[in-house]
mmCIF file of C-alpha atoms in Angstrom:
data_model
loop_
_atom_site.group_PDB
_atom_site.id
_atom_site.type_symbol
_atom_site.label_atom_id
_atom_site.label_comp_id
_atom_site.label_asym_id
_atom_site.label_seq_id
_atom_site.Cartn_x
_atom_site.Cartn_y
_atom_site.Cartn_z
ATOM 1 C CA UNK A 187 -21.184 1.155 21.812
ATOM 2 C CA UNK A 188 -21.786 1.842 25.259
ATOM 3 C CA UNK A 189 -20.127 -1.718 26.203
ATOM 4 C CA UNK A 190 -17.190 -1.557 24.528
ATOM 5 C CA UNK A 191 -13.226 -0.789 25.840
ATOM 6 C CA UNK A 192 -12.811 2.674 23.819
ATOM 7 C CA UNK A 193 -16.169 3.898 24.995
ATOM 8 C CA UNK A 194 -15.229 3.110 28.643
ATOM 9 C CA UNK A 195 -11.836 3.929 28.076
ATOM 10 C CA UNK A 196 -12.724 7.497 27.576
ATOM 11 C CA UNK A 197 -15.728 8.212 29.583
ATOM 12 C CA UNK A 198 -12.909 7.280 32.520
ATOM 13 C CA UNK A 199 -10.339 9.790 31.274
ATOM 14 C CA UNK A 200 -13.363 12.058 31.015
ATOM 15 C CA UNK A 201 -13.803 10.983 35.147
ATOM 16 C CA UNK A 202 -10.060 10.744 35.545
ATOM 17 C CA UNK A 203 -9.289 15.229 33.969
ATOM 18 C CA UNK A 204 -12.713 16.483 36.092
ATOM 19 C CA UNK A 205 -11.185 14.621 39.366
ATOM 20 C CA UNK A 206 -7.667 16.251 38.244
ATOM 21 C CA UNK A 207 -9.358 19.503 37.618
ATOM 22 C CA UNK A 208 -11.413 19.244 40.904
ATOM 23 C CA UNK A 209 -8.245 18.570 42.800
ATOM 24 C CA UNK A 210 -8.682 15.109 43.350
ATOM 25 C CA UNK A 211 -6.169 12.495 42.952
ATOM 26 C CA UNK A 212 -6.895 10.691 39.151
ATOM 27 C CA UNK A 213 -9.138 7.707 39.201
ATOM 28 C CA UNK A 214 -7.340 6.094 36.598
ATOM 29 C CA UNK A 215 -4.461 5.481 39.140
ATOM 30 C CA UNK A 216 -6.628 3.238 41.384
ATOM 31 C CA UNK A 217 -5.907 -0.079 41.146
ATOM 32 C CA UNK A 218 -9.423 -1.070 40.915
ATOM 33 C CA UNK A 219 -10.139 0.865 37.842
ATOM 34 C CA UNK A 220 -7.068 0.055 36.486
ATOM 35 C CA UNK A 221 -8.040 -3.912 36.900
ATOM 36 C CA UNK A 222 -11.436 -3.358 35.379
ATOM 37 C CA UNK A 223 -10.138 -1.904 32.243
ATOM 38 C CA UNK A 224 -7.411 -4.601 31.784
ATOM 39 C CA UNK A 225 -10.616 -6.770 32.584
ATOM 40 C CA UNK A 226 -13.026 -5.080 30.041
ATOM 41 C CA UNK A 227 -9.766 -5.188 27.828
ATOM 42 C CA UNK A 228 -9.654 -9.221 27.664
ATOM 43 C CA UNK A 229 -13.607 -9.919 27.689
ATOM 44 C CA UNK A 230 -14.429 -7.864 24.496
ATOM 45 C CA UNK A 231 -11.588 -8.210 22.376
ATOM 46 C CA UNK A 232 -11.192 -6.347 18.900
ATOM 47 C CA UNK A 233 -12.428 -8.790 16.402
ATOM 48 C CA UNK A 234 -10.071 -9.780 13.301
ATOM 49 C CA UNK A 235 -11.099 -8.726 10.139
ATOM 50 C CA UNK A 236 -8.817 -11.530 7.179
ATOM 51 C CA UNK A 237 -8.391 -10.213 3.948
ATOM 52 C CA UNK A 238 -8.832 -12.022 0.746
ATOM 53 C CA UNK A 239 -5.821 -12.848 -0.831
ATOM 54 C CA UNK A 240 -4.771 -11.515 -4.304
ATOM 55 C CA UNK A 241 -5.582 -13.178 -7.230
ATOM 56 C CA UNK A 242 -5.451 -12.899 -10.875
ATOM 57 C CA UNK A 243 -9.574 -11.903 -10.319
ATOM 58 C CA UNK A 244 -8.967 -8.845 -8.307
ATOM 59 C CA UNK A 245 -6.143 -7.854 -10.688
ATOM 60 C CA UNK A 246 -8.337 -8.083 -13.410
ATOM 61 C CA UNK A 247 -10.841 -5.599 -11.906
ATOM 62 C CA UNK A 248 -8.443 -3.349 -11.247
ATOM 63 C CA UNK A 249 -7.511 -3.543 -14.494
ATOM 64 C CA UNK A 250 -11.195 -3.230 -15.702
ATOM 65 C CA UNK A 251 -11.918 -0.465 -13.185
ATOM 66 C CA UNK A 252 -8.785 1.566 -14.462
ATOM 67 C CA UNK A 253 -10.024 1.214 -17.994
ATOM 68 C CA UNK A 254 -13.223 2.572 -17.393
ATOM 69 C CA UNK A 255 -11.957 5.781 -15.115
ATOM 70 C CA UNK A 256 -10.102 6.685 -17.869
ATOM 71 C CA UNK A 257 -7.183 8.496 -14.865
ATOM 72 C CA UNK A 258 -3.658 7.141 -15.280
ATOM 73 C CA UNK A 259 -3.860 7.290 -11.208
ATOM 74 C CA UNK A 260 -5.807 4.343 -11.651
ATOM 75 C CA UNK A 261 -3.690 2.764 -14.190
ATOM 76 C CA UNK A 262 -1.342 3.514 -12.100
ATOM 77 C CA UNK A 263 -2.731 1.795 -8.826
ATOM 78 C CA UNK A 264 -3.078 -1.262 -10.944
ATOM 79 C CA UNK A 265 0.624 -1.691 -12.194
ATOM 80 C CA UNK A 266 1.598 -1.584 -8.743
ATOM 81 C CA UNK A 267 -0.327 -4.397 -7.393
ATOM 82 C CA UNK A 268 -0.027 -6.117 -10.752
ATOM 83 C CA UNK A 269 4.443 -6.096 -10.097
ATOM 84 C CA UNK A 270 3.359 -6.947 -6.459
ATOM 85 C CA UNK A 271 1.518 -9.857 -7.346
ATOM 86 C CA UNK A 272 4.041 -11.176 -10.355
ATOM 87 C CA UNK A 273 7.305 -10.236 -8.593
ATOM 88 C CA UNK A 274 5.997 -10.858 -4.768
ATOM 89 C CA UNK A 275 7.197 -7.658 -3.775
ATOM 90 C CA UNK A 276 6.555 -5.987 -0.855
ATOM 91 C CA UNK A 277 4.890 -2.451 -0.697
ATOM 92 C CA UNK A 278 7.924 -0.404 -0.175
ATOM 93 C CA UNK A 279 10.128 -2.508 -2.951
ATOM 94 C CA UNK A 280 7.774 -1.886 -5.231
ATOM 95 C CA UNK A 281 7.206 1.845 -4.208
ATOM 96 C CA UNK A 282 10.880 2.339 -4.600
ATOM 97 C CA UNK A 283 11.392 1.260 -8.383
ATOM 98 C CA UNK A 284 12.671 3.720 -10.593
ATOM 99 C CA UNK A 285 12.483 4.099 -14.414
ATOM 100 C CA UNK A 286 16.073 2.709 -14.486
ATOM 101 C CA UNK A 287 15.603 -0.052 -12.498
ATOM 102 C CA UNK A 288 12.833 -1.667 -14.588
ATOM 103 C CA UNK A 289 14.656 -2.981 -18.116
ATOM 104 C CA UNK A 290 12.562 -4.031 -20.960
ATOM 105 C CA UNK A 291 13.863 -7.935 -22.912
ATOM 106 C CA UNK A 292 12.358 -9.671 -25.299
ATOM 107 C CA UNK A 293 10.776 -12.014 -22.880
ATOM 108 C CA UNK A 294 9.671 -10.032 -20.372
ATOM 109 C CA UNK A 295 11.023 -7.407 -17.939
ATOM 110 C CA UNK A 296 14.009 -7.317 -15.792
ATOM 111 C CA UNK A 297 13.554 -5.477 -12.021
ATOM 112 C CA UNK A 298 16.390 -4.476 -9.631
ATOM 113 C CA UNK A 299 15.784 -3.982 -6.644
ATOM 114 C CA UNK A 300 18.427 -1.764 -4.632
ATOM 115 C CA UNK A 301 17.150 -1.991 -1.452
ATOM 116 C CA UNK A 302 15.275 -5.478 0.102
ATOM 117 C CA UNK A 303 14.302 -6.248 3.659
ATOM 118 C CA UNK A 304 16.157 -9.987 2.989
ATOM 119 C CA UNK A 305 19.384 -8.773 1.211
ATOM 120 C CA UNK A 306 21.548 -8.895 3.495
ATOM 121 C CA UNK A 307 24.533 -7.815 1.723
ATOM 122 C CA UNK A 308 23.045 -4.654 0.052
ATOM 123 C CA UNK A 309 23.895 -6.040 -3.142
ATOM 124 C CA UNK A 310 20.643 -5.469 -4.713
ATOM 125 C CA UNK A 311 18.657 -8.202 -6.294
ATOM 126 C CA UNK A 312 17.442 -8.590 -9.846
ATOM 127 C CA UNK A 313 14.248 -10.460 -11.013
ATOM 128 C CA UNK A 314 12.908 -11.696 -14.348
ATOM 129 C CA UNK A 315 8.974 -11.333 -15.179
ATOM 130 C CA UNK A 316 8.349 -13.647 -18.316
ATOM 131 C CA UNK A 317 6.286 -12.325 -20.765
ATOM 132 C CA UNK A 318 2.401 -14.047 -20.922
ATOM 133 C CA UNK A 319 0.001 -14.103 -23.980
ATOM 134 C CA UNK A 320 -2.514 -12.302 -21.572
ATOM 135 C CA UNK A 321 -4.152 -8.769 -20.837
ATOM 136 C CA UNK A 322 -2.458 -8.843 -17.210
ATOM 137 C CA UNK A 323 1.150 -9.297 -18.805
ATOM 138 C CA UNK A 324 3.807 -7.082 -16.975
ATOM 139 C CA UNK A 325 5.689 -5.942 -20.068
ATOM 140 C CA UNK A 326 2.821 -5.021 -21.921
ATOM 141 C CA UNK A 327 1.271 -3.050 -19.545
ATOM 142 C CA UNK A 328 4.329 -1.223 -18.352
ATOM 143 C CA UNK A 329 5.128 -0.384 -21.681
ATOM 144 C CA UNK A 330 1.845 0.941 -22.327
ATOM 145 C CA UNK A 331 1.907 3.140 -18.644
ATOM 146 C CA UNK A 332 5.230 4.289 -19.554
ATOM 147 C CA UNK A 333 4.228 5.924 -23.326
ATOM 148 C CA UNK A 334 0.805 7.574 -20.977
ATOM 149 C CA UNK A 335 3.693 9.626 -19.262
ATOM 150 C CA UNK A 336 4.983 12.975 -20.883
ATOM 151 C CA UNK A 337 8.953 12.446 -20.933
ATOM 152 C CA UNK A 338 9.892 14.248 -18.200
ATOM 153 C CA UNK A 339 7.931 11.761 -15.676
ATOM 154 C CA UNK A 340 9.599 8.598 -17.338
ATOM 155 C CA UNK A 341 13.330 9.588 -16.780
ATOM 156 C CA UNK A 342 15.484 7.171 -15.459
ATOM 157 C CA UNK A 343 15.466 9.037 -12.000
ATOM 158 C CA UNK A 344 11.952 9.273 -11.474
ATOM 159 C CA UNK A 345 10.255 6.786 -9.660
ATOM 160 C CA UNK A 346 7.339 4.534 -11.521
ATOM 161 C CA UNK A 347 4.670 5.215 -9.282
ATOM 162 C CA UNK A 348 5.212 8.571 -8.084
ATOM 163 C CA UNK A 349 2.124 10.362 -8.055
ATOM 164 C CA UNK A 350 2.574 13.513 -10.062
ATOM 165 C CA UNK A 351 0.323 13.618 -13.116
ATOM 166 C CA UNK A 352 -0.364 16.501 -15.183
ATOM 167 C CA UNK A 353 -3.916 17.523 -15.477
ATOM 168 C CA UNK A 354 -5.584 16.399 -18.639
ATOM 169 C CA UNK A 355 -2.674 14.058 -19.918
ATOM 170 C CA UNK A 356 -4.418 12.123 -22.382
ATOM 171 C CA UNK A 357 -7.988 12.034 -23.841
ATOM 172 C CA UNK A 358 -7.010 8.800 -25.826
ATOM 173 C CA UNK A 359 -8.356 5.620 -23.908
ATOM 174 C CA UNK A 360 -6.471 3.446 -21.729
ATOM 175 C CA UNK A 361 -6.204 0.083 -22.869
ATOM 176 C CA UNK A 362 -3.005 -2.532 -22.467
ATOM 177 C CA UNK A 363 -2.641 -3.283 -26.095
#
């Protein structure tokens, strides 16, 4: 710890206010100390941390982790990154989806989006999600999230994943049937 920028960093501003307090001109003006910083700056970068992309294995222990909690926060959590993965949305589009916006077909769901950071018309844009023969399958899980919700949290104004949830909504299991 002792070696690294932040730690210098600040034990110089710690230097730099006593000198200001003292009535000293700040050290952290003087070129030299400004040089060794920028120095100490390009020697021990900040290491990158990748992340591991989504796949249909992390969706399906999110969906196995929200089944066990038992909290429709969870459920919740796992819709979300479920229409991110199927729809490649981005976190705000799919943050800004309301009730209205998501229509339910016979094969599959319909999404408009309003608002995207590549229309550049302001049009909106509307997506299909086909229907799959699988646990993860959009339509059957929204449907299932959206009969979890008392009415007055699925009206077409309110946003899907708004976090407002009633305390004790549902002793029944969750379970995308």
């Amino acid at each position: 710890q002792g070696l690294s920028f932040s730690y210098i960093n600040s034990t110089l501003c710690a230097i730099s206010w006593f000198h200001e307090m003292s009535g000293y001109s700040k050290i952290s003006n003087n070129f030299l100390c400004h040089s060794m910083l920028e120095g100490i700056r390009r020697v021990t970068p900040t290491p990158v941390t990748r992340t591991i992309p989504a796949d249909l294995s992390i969706l399906q222990s999110l969906l196995s982790g929200a089944l066990q909690s038992q909290k429709l926060t969870d459920y919740r959590i796992f819709l979300a990154a479920l229409f991110s993965f199927a729809a490649c949305l981005r976190f705000a589009e799919t943050l800004q989806l309301r009730f209205c916006d998501v229509t339910i077909l016979p094969t599959g769901l319909q999404l408009f989006l309003a608002r995207s950071k590549t229309d550049r018309h302001k049009l909106g844009h509307t997506m299909l999600l086909s229907d799959l023969n699988s646990v993860l399958a959009p339509k059957k899980c929204f449907i299932h999230f959206k009969n979890l919700l008392p009415d007055h949290l699925s009206s077409p104004s309110h946003y899907v994943f708004a976090k407002s949830d009633p305390p004790n909504l549902s002793p029944t299991p969750i379970s995308p049937s």
